[in-house]
């Protein structure tokens, strides 16, 4: 292949090179960041259902749970766990992550991806140790805030790192690999909770064990190399070339290097990414970068991820059965994410979104009806063994639907629709909106369960209906569309075609690092 470059039917440039072992090892270490995020998402649910933990830090919740009564005289099951400090323990992480992601984006740009990942690892390590050794609520909450900083730093830098290190042909799979690591982290957390719950200090092991992957991430990121893109951004062109040769496993990297340099030069001309993104021609991007993370959280998934054991206990499952149920939903989450990775480039994004939406809707309505019939408004009742099994199957079907639709696509679609000149702003909006609504759901779920009762499931079902219609009407298919041709997708869309000014083009192909120089 002359010059190591060819142009395919879609006019996207392909570079020479292989998937080297060096890239795979590097990406594995970096993906620890996803695993840590998942671990923190999954660990609190089980811990907050452990009695020794509640007795030590939240004695009033413990008493009301034991008595089956709520201190505010809501004498019903739905309110057993409603306590603001208990929810603050879960949700403080996400507000800290939101704040940190803004600092992280500056660190990542100015100092490189590696220092960001290292800082993320250190925050995780400190947070996990503080939580594991906590003797009072302050240590718990400060530990959670530090973990939140870790999430902010890693969620900002790891996806960028992975997509810059990866050869273009496996970029999509690696992007989804990050979500896969999140779900594996959640599952590991569920398993550890299941194992430690029987011990008096089991919660310390659950919270403290997060230090192990955090330590690996710190150690690993000391040895990781920074990405060629980041080196170029910081003016180190020679080092960038040497790195490209190493990660692509070929000397033939001049075209890719030149494109990276061009893209970086053009990006420097973009003085105001925030002003840029508010231009009319970027209306579709700003709409999806804010609506997709909002809707992702309004599927209600984190009710299951954070509070499954508490929810199952509320519905009358025993302590071990509740933790086991969380493990089962965790396994379904990992498996269905894998289904998404296998099908997304074959069947496309829309079909996964639409099928997932309908399946989630049906399951949520069914769960709501079952709980309404059994517990009613008074909250008195319990499920038989068969009913409990049916409920678990419905919840698993809901988790599966989420995990092959809004889970991975919630991160993939916003990242692939933004041209370079608005990519950092678009990604910042996406992460910030996601963290904000993760925080809101974590903070108000127990309160909502107490007041909306079984209606909570209809509340989320209503949002799933809206988001499914939103996708059906407004999201064009982006499967196999080269990034530099994405503007055609908006122009030919029945709605966006009217909104995006006819004269607008996306940035020149050069800006996107895919210039069309002849081979
Ligand atoms: C979401 C998390 C969620 C996880 C569940 C992620 O895409 O951002 O909030 O807990 O999926 O697998």
Coordinates of C-alpha atoms and ligand atoms in Angstrom, one line a residue:
X1 CA 0.0 0.0 0.0
X2 CA 1.8 3.1 -1.3
X3 CA 2.6 5.5 1.5
X4 CA 0.8 3.3 3.9
X5 CA -2.5 5.2 3.4
X6 CA -5.6 4.5 1.4
X7 CA -8.9 6.2 1.2
X8 CA -12.0 3.9 1.5
X9 CA -15.4 4.3 0.1
X10 CA -16.4 6.6 3.0
X11 CA -13.3 8.8 2.2
X12 CA -12.0 8.2 5.7
X13 CA -8.2 7.8 5.8
X14 CA -6.7 4.7 7.1
X15 CA -3.1 4.5 8.5
X16 CA -0.6 1.7 8.4
X17 CA 0.1 -0.2 11.6
X18 CA -1.1 -3.0 13.9
X19 CA -2.7 -3.4 17.2
X20 CA 0.5 -3.9 19.2
X21 CA 0.9 -5.6 22.6
X22 CA 2.2 -2.3 23.9
X23 CA -1.1 -0.6 23.1
X24 CA -3.1 -3.4 24.7
X25 CA -1.1 -3.4 27.9
X26 CA -1.3 0.4 28.1
X27 CA -5.0 0.4 27.5
X28 CA -5.5 -2.3 30.1
X29 CA -3.8 -0.2 32.8
X30 CA -5.7 2.9 31.7
X31 CA -9.0 1.0 31.8
X32 CA -8.5 0.5 35.5
X33 CA -10.0 4.0 35.7
X34 CA -13.3 2.6 34.4
X35 CA -13.1 -0.3 36.8
X36 CA -12.6 2.0 39.7
X37 CA -15.6 4.1 38.7
X38 CA -17.7 1.0 38.5
X39 CA -16.4 -0.3 41.8
X40 CA -17.5 3.0 43.5
X41 CA -20.9 2.9 41.7
X42 CA -21.6 -0.6 42.9
X43 CA -20.1 -0.8 46.4
X44 CA -22.3 1.6 48.4
X45 CA -25.6 -0.2 47.7
X46 CA -24.4 -3.3 49.5
X47 CA -22.6 -1.4 52.2
X48 CA -25.6 0.8 53.1
X49 CA -27.7 -2.4 53.6
X50 CA -25.2 -3.9 56.0
X51 CA -26.4 -3.7 59.6
X52 CA -23.1 -3.2 61.4
X53 CA -22.4 -0.3 59.1
X54 CA -25.8 1.3 59.6
X55 CA -25.6 0.7 63.4
X56 CA -22.2 2.5 63.6
X57 CA -22.8 5.5 61.3
X58 CA -26.5 5.8 60.9
X59 CA -28.1 4.6 64.1
X60 CA -31.5 6.2 63.4
X61 CA -31.8 4.4 60.1
X62 CA -30.8 1.2 61.8
X63 CA -33.4 1.6 64.5
X64 CA -36.2 2.4 62.1
X65 CA -35.2 -0.5 59.9
X66 CA -35.2 -2.8 62.9
X67 CA -38.5 -1.5 64.1
X68 CA -40.0 -1.4 60.6
X69 CA -41.1 2.1 61.4
X70 CA -40.1 5.5 60.1
X71 CA -39.4 8.1 62.7
X72 CA -41.5 10.7 60.8
X73 CA -44.4 8.4 61.3
X74 CA -44.6 7.2 57.7
X75 CA -45.4 3.7 59.0
X76 CA -44.7 2.0 55.8
X77 CA -42.0 -0.1 54.1
X78 CA -41.3 2.4 51.4
X79 CA -39.7 4.8 53.9
X80 CA -37.5 2.4 55.8
X81 CA -34.2 3.7 54.5
X82 CA -35.2 7.4 53.9
X83 CA -32.4 9.4 55.5
X84 CA -30.6 12.4 54.0
X85 CA -27.2 11.7 55.4
X86 CA -27.4 8.1 54.2
X87 CA -28.1 9.4 50.6
X88 CA -25.4 12.0 51.0
X89 CA -22.9 9.2 51.6
X90 CA -23.8 7.8 48.1
X91 CA -24.3 11.1 46.2
X92 CA -21.4 13.3 47.6
X93 CA -19.1 11.4 45.2
X94 CA -20.9 12.6 42.1
X95 CA -21.0 16.3 43.0
X96 CA -17.2 16.1 43.7
X97 CA -16.7 14.4 40.3
X98 CA -18.6 17.1 38.6
X99 CA -16.4 19.8 40.1
X100 CA -13.2 17.8 39.5
X101 CA -13.9 17.2 35.8
X102 CA -13.5 20.9 35.1
X103 CA -10.0 20.9 36.7
X104 CA -9.2 17.6 35.1
X105 CA -9.8 19.0 31.6
X106 CA -7.2 21.7 32.2
X107 CA -4.7 19.2 33.6
X108 CA -5.3 16.8 30.8
X109 CA -4.7 19.5 28.2
X110 CA -1.8 21.4 29.8
X111 CA 0.2 18.6 31.5
X112 CA -0.9 15.6 29.5
X113 CA -3.2 12.6 30.0
X114 CA -0.8 10.6 32.2
X115 CA -0.6 13.1 35.1
X116 CA -4.4 13.3 35.1
X117 CA -4.7 9.5 35.4
X118 CA -2.0 9.4 38.1
X119 CA -3.8 12.1 40.1
X120 CA -7.1 10.2 39.6
X121 CA -5.4 7.0 41.0
X122 CA -4.0 8.9 44.0
X123 CA -7.4 10.4 44.8
X124 CA -9.0 6.9 44.6
X125 CA -6.3 5.4 46.8
X126 CA -6.7 8.1 49.5
X127 CA -10.5 7.9 49.4
X128 CA -10.6 4.1 49.6
X129 CA -8.2 4.1 52.6
X130 CA -10.1 6.8 54.4
X131 CA -13.3 5.0 53.9
X132 CA -11.9 1.6 54.9
X133 CA -10.5 3.0 58.2
X134 CA -13.4 5.4 58.9
X135 CA -14.4 6.0 62.5
X136 CA -16.9 8.7 61.9
X137 CA -19.2 10.1 59.3
X138 CA -16.8 12.9 58.4
X139 CA -14.2 10.4 57.4
X140 CA -16.8 8.6 55.3
X141 CA -18.0 11.7 53.5
X142 CA -14.5 13.1 52.9
X143 CA -13.4 9.7 51.6
X144 CA -16.3 9.7 49.2
X145 CA -15.4 13.3 48.0
X146 CA -11.9 12.1 47.3
X147 CA -13.2 9.2 45.4
X148 CA -15.3 11.6 43.5
X149 CA -12.2 13.6 42.5
X150 CA -10.7 10.3 41.3
X151 CA -13.8 9.7 39.2
X152 CA -13.7 13.3 37.8
X153 CA -10.0 12.9 36.8
X154 CA -10.3 9.4 35.4
X155 CA -13.5 9.9 33.5
X156 CA -12.1 12.9 31.8
X157 CA -8.7 11.5 30.9
X158 CA -9.1 7.8 30.4
X159 CA -11.6 7.8 27.5
X160 CA -9.4 10.5 25.8
X161 CA -6.3 8.4 26.4
X162 CA -7.9 5.2 25.1
X163 CA -9.2 6.7 21.9
X164 CA -5.9 8.5 21.2
X165 CA -3.8 5.4 21.8
X166 CA -6.0 3.1 19.8
X167 CA -5.6 2.6 16.1
X168 CA -8.7 3.9 14.3
X169 CA -10.1 0.5 13.4
X170 CA -10.7 -0.6 17.1
X171 CA -11.5 2.9 18.4
X172 CA -15.3 2.2 18.8
X173 CA -14.7 -1.1 20.5
X174 CA -12.2 0.5 22.9
X175 CA -14.6 3.3 23.6
X176 CA -17.2 0.7 24.6
X177 CA -14.5 -1.2 26.5
X178 CA -14.5 1.6 29.0
X179 CA -18.2 1.0 29.7
X180 CA -17.5 -2.7 29.9
X181 CA -14.9 -2.0 32.6
X182 CA -17.4 0.1 34.5
X183 CA -19.9 -2.8 34.5
X184 CA -17.1 -5.3 35.6
X185 CA -16.2 -2.9 38.4
X186 CA -19.9 -2.8 39.5
X187 CA -20.0 -6.6 39.4
X188 CA -16.8 -7.1 41.4
X189 CA -18.2 -4.7 44.0
X190 CA -21.4 -6.7 44.2
X191 CA -19.5 -9.9 44.7
X192 CA -17.3 -8.5 47.3
X193 CA -20.3 -7.2 49.2
X194 CA -21.8 -10.6 49.0
X195 CA -18.7 -12.1 50.5
X196 CA -18.1 -9.6 53.3
X197 CA -21.6 -9.0 54.4
X198 CA -21.5 -11.8 57.0
X199 CA -18.6 -10.2 58.9
X200 CA -18.9 -7.5 61.5
X201 CA -16.3 -5.4 59.8
X202 CA -17.1 -6.6 56.3
X203 CA -18.0 -3.1 55.2
X204 CA -14.4 -2.0 55.9
X205 CA -13.1 -4.6 53.5
X206 CA -15.7 -3.6 50.9
X207 CA -14.8 0.1 51.0
X208 CA -11.1 -0.4 51.6
X209 CA -10.5 -3.0 48.8
X210 CA -11.0 -0.2 46.2
X211 CA -7.4 0.7 47.2
X212 CA -6.1 -2.3 45.2
X213 CA -7.1 -1.2 41.7
X214 CA -6.3 2.4 42.7
X215 CA -2.8 1.4 43.6
X216 CA -2.4 -0.5 40.3
X217 CA -3.6 2.6 38.4
X218 CA -1.1 4.8 40.2
X219 CA 1.7 2.4 39.7
X220 CA 0.7 1.7 36.1
X221 CA 0.3 5.3 35.1
X222 CA 3.9 6.1 36.3
X223 CA 5.1 3.7 33.6
X224 CA 2.5 4.6 31.0
X225 CA 3.5 6.7 28.1
X226 CA 1.6 9.8 27.2
X227 CA -0.3 9.9 23.9
X228 CA 1.3 11.2 20.7
X229 CA -1.6 13.7 20.4
X230 CA -0.8 15.1 23.9
X231 CA 2.9 15.3 23.0
X232 CA 2.1 17.3 19.9
X233 CA -0.3 19.5 21.8
X234 CA 2.7 20.3 24.0
X235 CA 5.1 20.9 21.1
X236 CA 7.1 17.7 21.5
X237 CA 7.0 16.5 17.9
X238 CA 10.0 14.2 17.9
X239 CA 8.9 12.3 21.0
X240 CA 5.4 12.0 19.4
X241 CA 6.9 10.4 16.3
X242 CA 8.9 7.9 18.4
X243 CA 5.8 7.1 20.4
X244 CA 3.7 6.5 17.2
X245 CA 6.3 4.1 15.8
X246 CA 6.2 2.2 19.1
X247 CA 2.5 2.0 19.5
X248 CA 1.7 1.3 15.8
X249 CA 4.5 -1.2 15.4
X250 CA 5.7 0.3 12.1
X251 CA 8.1 3.0 10.9
X252 CA 5.4 4.1 8.5
X253 CA 3.7 6.8 10.6
X254 CA 4.4 10.0 8.8
X255 CA 0.9 10.5 7.5
X256 CA -0.7 9.9 10.8
X257 CA 1.8 12.2 12.5
X258 CA 1.2 14.9 9.9
X259 CA -2.5 14.7 10.4
X260 CA -2.1 14.9 14.2
X261 CA 0.0 18.0 13.8
X262 CA -2.5 19.6 11.4
X263 CA -5.4 18.8 13.7
X264 CA -3.5 20.2 16.7
X265 CA -2.6 23.4 14.7
X266 CA -6.2 23.9 13.7
X267 CA -7.5 23.2 17.2
X268 CA -5.2 25.9 18.5
X269 CA -7.0 28.4 16.2
X270 CA -10.2 27.6 18.1
X271 CA -10.1 30.3 20.7
X272 CA -13.5 29.9 22.2
X273 CA -14.8 26.3 22.2
X274 CA -17.8 27.4 24.3
X275 CA -18.7 30.2 22.0
X276 CA -18.3 27.8 19.1
X277 CA -20.6 25.2 20.4
X278 CA -23.4 27.8 20.8
X279 CA -23.5 28.5 17.1
X280 CA -26.7 27.5 15.3
X281 CA -24.8 24.9 13.2
X282 CA -23.9 23.0 16.3
X283 CA -27.5 22.8 17.6
X284 CA -27.8 19.0 17.1
X285 CA -24.5 18.4 19.0
X286 CA -25.4 20.6 21.9
X287 CA -28.9 19.1 22.1
X288 CA -27.6 15.5 22.1
X289 CA -24.6 16.2 24.4
X290 CA -27.0 17.5 27.1
X291 CA -30.1 15.4 26.5
X292 CA -28.4 12.0 26.2
X293 CA -26.7 12.1 29.6
X294 CA -29.9 13.5 31.2
X295 CA -32.1 10.8 29.7
X296 CA -29.5 8.1 30.5
X297 CA -29.8 8.9 34.2
X298 CA -33.6 9.3 34.0
X299 CA -33.9 5.7 32.9
X300 CA -33.6 5.1 36.6
X301 CA -30.7 2.7 36.2
X302 CA -28.8 4.0 39.2
X303 CA -31.7 3.2 41.4
X304 CA -30.7 -0.4 40.7
X305 CA -26.9 0.2 40.7
X306 CA -26.9 2.1 44.0
X307 CA -29.8 0.8 45.9
X308 CA -30.6 -2.7 44.6
X309 CA -29.8 -4.4 47.9
X310 CA -31.8 -1.7 49.8
X311 CA -34.6 -2.0 47.3
X312 CA -34.8 -5.8 47.5
X313 CA -34.7 -5.6 51.3
X314 CA -37.5 -3.0 51.2
X315 CA -39.5 -5.5 49.2
X316 CA -39.0 -8.1 51.8
X317 CA -36.0 -10.1 50.5
X318 CA -33.6 -11.4 53.2
X319 CA -30.2 -9.8 53.7
X320 CA -28.2 -12.4 51.7
X321 CA -30.9 -12.8 49.1
X322 CA -30.8 -9.0 48.5
X323 CA -27.0 -9.0 48.0
X324 CA -27.3 -12.1 45.8
X325 CA -29.9 -10.4 43.7
X326 CA -27.5 -7.4 43.2
X327 CA -24.8 -9.9 42.0
X328 CA -27.3 -11.3 39.5
X329 CA -28.2 -7.9 38.1
X330 CA -24.4 -7.2 38.0
X331 CA -23.8 -10.3 35.8
X332 CA -26.7 -9.3 33.5
X333 CA -25.2 -5.8 33.2
X334 CA -21.8 -7.1 32.1
X335 CA -23.3 -9.7 29.6
X336 CA -25.6 -7.3 28.0
X337 CA -22.9 -4.6 27.5
X338 CA -21.0 -7.3 25.6
X339 CA -24.0 -7.9 23.4
X340 CA -24.0 -4.1 22.6
X341 CA -20.3 -4.2 21.7
X342 CA -21.0 -7.1 19.2
X343 CA -24.0 -5.5 17.6
X344 CA -23.6 -1.8 17.6
X345 CA -21.7 -1.5 14.3
X346 CA -23.8 -4.1 12.6
X347 CA -27.4 -3.1 13.5
X348 CA -26.7 0.5 14.4
X349 CA -27.4 2.8 17.4
X350 CA -31.1 3.5 16.7
X351 CA -32.3 -0.1 16.8
X352 CA -30.5 -0.7 20.1
X353 CA -31.9 2.5 21.6
X354 CA -35.5 1.8 20.4
X355 CA -35.6 -1.9 21.4
X356 CA -33.9 -1.1 24.7
X357 CA -36.4 1.7 25.4
X358 CA -39.5 -0.5 24.8
X359 CA -38.1 -3.4 26.9
X360 CA -37.3 -1.0 29.8
X361 CA -40.7 0.5 29.6
X362 CA -42.5 -2.8 29.7
X363 CA -40.4 -4.1 32.6
X364 CA -40.8 -0.9 34.7
X365 CA -44.6 -0.8 34.3
X366 CA -44.8 -4.5 35.2
X367 CA -42.6 -4.0 38.3
X368 CA -44.7 -0.9 39.3
X369 CA -47.9 -2.9 38.9
X370 CA -46.6 -5.9 40.9
X371 CA -45.5 -3.6 43.8
X372 CA -48.7 -1.7 43.7
X373 CA -50.8 -4.8 43.9
X374 CA -48.7 -6.2 46.8
X375 CA -47.8 -3.2 48.9
X376 CA -50.4 -0.7 47.8
X377 CA -50.2 2.8 49.2
X378 CA -49.9 1.7 52.8
X379 CA -46.7 -0.2 52.1
X380 CA -47.8 -3.3 54.0
X381 CA -47.2 -6.6 52.5
X382 CA -44.6 -9.1 51.2
X383 CA -43.8 -11.2 48.1
X384 CA -44.1 -14.9 47.9
X385 CA -41.0 -16.8 46.7
X386 CA -42.5 -17.1 43.2
X387 CA -43.5 -13.5 43.0
X388 CA -40.0 -12.5 44.2
X389 CA -38.4 -14.5 41.4
X390 CA -40.7 -12.9 38.8
X391 CA -39.7 -9.5 40.1
X392 CA -36.0 -10.4 39.9
X393 CA -36.5 -11.6 36.3
X394 CA -38.2 -8.4 35.3
X395 CA -35.5 -6.3 36.9
X396 CA -32.8 -8.3 35.1
X397 CA -34.6 -7.8 31.8
X398 CA -34.7 -4.1 32.5
X399 CA -31.0 -4.0 33.3
X400 CA -30.2 -6.0 30.1
X401 CA -32.2 -3.5 28.0
X402 CA -30.3 -0.6 29.6
X403 CA -26.9 -2.3 29.2
X404 CA -27.2 -2.8 25.4
X405 CA -28.8 0.6 24.8
X406 CA -28.5 3.7 27.0
X407 CA -25.5 2.4 29.0
X408 CA -22.8 2.3 26.4
X409 CA -24.5 4.5 23.8
X410 CA -24.9 7.2 26.3
X411 CA -21.2 7.7 26.1
X412 CA -20.5 6.6 22.5
X413 CA -23.0 8.8 20.7
X414 CA -22.0 12.2 22.2
X415 CA -18.3 11.4 21.6
X416 CA -18.8 10.6 17.9
X417 CA -21.1 13.4 16.8
X418 CA -18.8 16.3 17.8
X419 CA -16.2 17.6 15.4
X420 CA -12.8 18.4 16.9
X421 CA -13.4 22.2 17.3
X422 CA -16.2 21.5 19.8
X423 CA -15.1 18.1 21.1
X424 CA -13.7 19.2 24.4
X425 CA -16.7 21.4 25.1
X426 CA -19.2 18.7 24.0
X427 CA -17.5 16.1 26.2
X428 CA -17.4 18.5 29.2
X429 CA -21.2 19.1 28.8
X430 CA -21.8 15.4 28.6
X431 CA -19.8 14.5 31.7
X432 CA -21.1 17.4 33.7
X433 CA -24.8 16.7 32.9
X434 CA -24.3 13.0 33.6
X435 CA -22.6 13.6 37.0
X436 CA -25.2 16.2 37.9
X437 CA -28.2 13.9 37.3
X438 CA -26.4 10.9 38.8
X439 CA -26.1 13.1 41.9
X440 CA -29.7 14.1 41.8
X441 CA -31.0 10.6 41.5
X442 CA -28.7 9.3 44.2
X443 CA -29.7 12.1 46.5
X444 CA -33.5 11.9 46.1
X445 CA -34.2 8.3 45.3
X446 CA -35.0 7.2 48.9
X447 CA -37.1 10.3 49.4
X448 CA -39.0 9.6 46.1
X449 CA -39.5 6.0 47.1
X450 CA -40.9 7.1 50.4
X451 CA -43.3 9.6 48.7
X452 CA -44.1 8.2 45.2
X453 CA -44.1 4.6 46.5
X454 CA -44.8 2.2 43.6
X455 CA -45.5 5.3 41.5
X456 CA -41.7 5.7 41.3
X457 CA -41.5 3.0 38.7
X458 CA -44.2 4.7 36.6
X459 CA -42.3 8.0 37.0
X460 CA -39.1 6.5 35.3
X461 CA -41.3 4.6 32.8
X462 CA -42.7 8.0 31.7
X463 CA -39.2 9.3 31.1
X464 CA -38.3 6.1 29.2
X465 CA -41.3 6.7 26.9
X466 CA -40.3 10.3 26.3
X467 CA -36.6 9.4 25.5
X468 CA -37.6 6.6 23.2
X469 CA -39.9 9.0 21.2
X470 CA -37.0 11.5 21.3
X471 CA -34.6 9.0 19.7
X472 CA -37.2 7.8 17.2
X473 CA -37.9 11.3 16.0
X474 CA -34.6 13.1 16.4
X475 CA -31.5 10.8 16.4
X476 CA -30.2 10.0 12.9
X477 CA -28.3 6.8 12.5
X478 CA -24.5 7.3 12.9
X479 CA -23.4 3.7 12.3
X480 CA -20.3 3.6 10.0
X481 CA -20.4 7.3 9.3
X482 CA -16.9 8.7 9.2
X483 CA -16.6 11.6 11.6
X484 CA -15.8 14.1 8.9
X485 CA -19.0 13.2 7.0
X486 CA -21.3 13.5 10.0
X487 CA -22.6 16.9 8.8
X488 CA -24.3 15.1 5.9
X489 CA -26.3 13.1 8.5
X490 CA -27.8 16.3 10.0
X491 CA -28.5 17.9 6.6
X492 CA -30.5 14.9 5.3
X493 CA -32.5 14.6 8.5
X494 CA -36.2 15.8 8.4
X495 CA -35.8 18.0 11.5
X496 CA -32.1 18.9 11.8
X497 CA -32.0 19.7 8.0
X498 CA -34.3 22.7 8.7
X499 CA -32.3 23.8 11.8
X500 CA -28.7 23.5 10.6
X501 CA -27.9 26.4 8.3
X502 CA -27.6 25.2 4.7
X503 CA -24.3 26.9 4.2
X504 CA -22.7 25.4 7.3
X505 CA -20.0 22.8 6.9
X506 CA -18.2 21.1 9.6
X507 CA -14.6 21.9 10.0
X508 CA -12.4 21.1 7.1
X509 CA -11.4 17.4 7.0
X510 CA -7.9 18.6 8.0
X511 CA -9.2 19.8 11.3
X512 CA -10.4 16.4 12.0
X513 CA -7.1 14.7 11.3
X514 CA -8.4 13.0 8.2
X515 CA -7.1 15.2 5.4
X516 CA -7.4 13.8 2.0
X517 CA -3.9 14.2 0.7
X518 CA -3.2 11.7 -2.1
X519 CA -1.4 8.6 -1.0
Ligands
LIG1 C1 -23.7 5.2 33.7 C2 -23.7 5.0 35.2 C3 -24.4 3.7 35.5 C4 -23.7 2.6 34.7 C5 -24.4 1.2 34.9 C6 -23.0 4.1 33.0 O1 -23.0 4.3 31.6 O2 -23.1 6.5 33.4 O3 -24.4 6.1 35.8 O4 -24.3 3.4 36.8 O5 -23.7 2.9 33.3 O6 -23.8 0.2 34.1

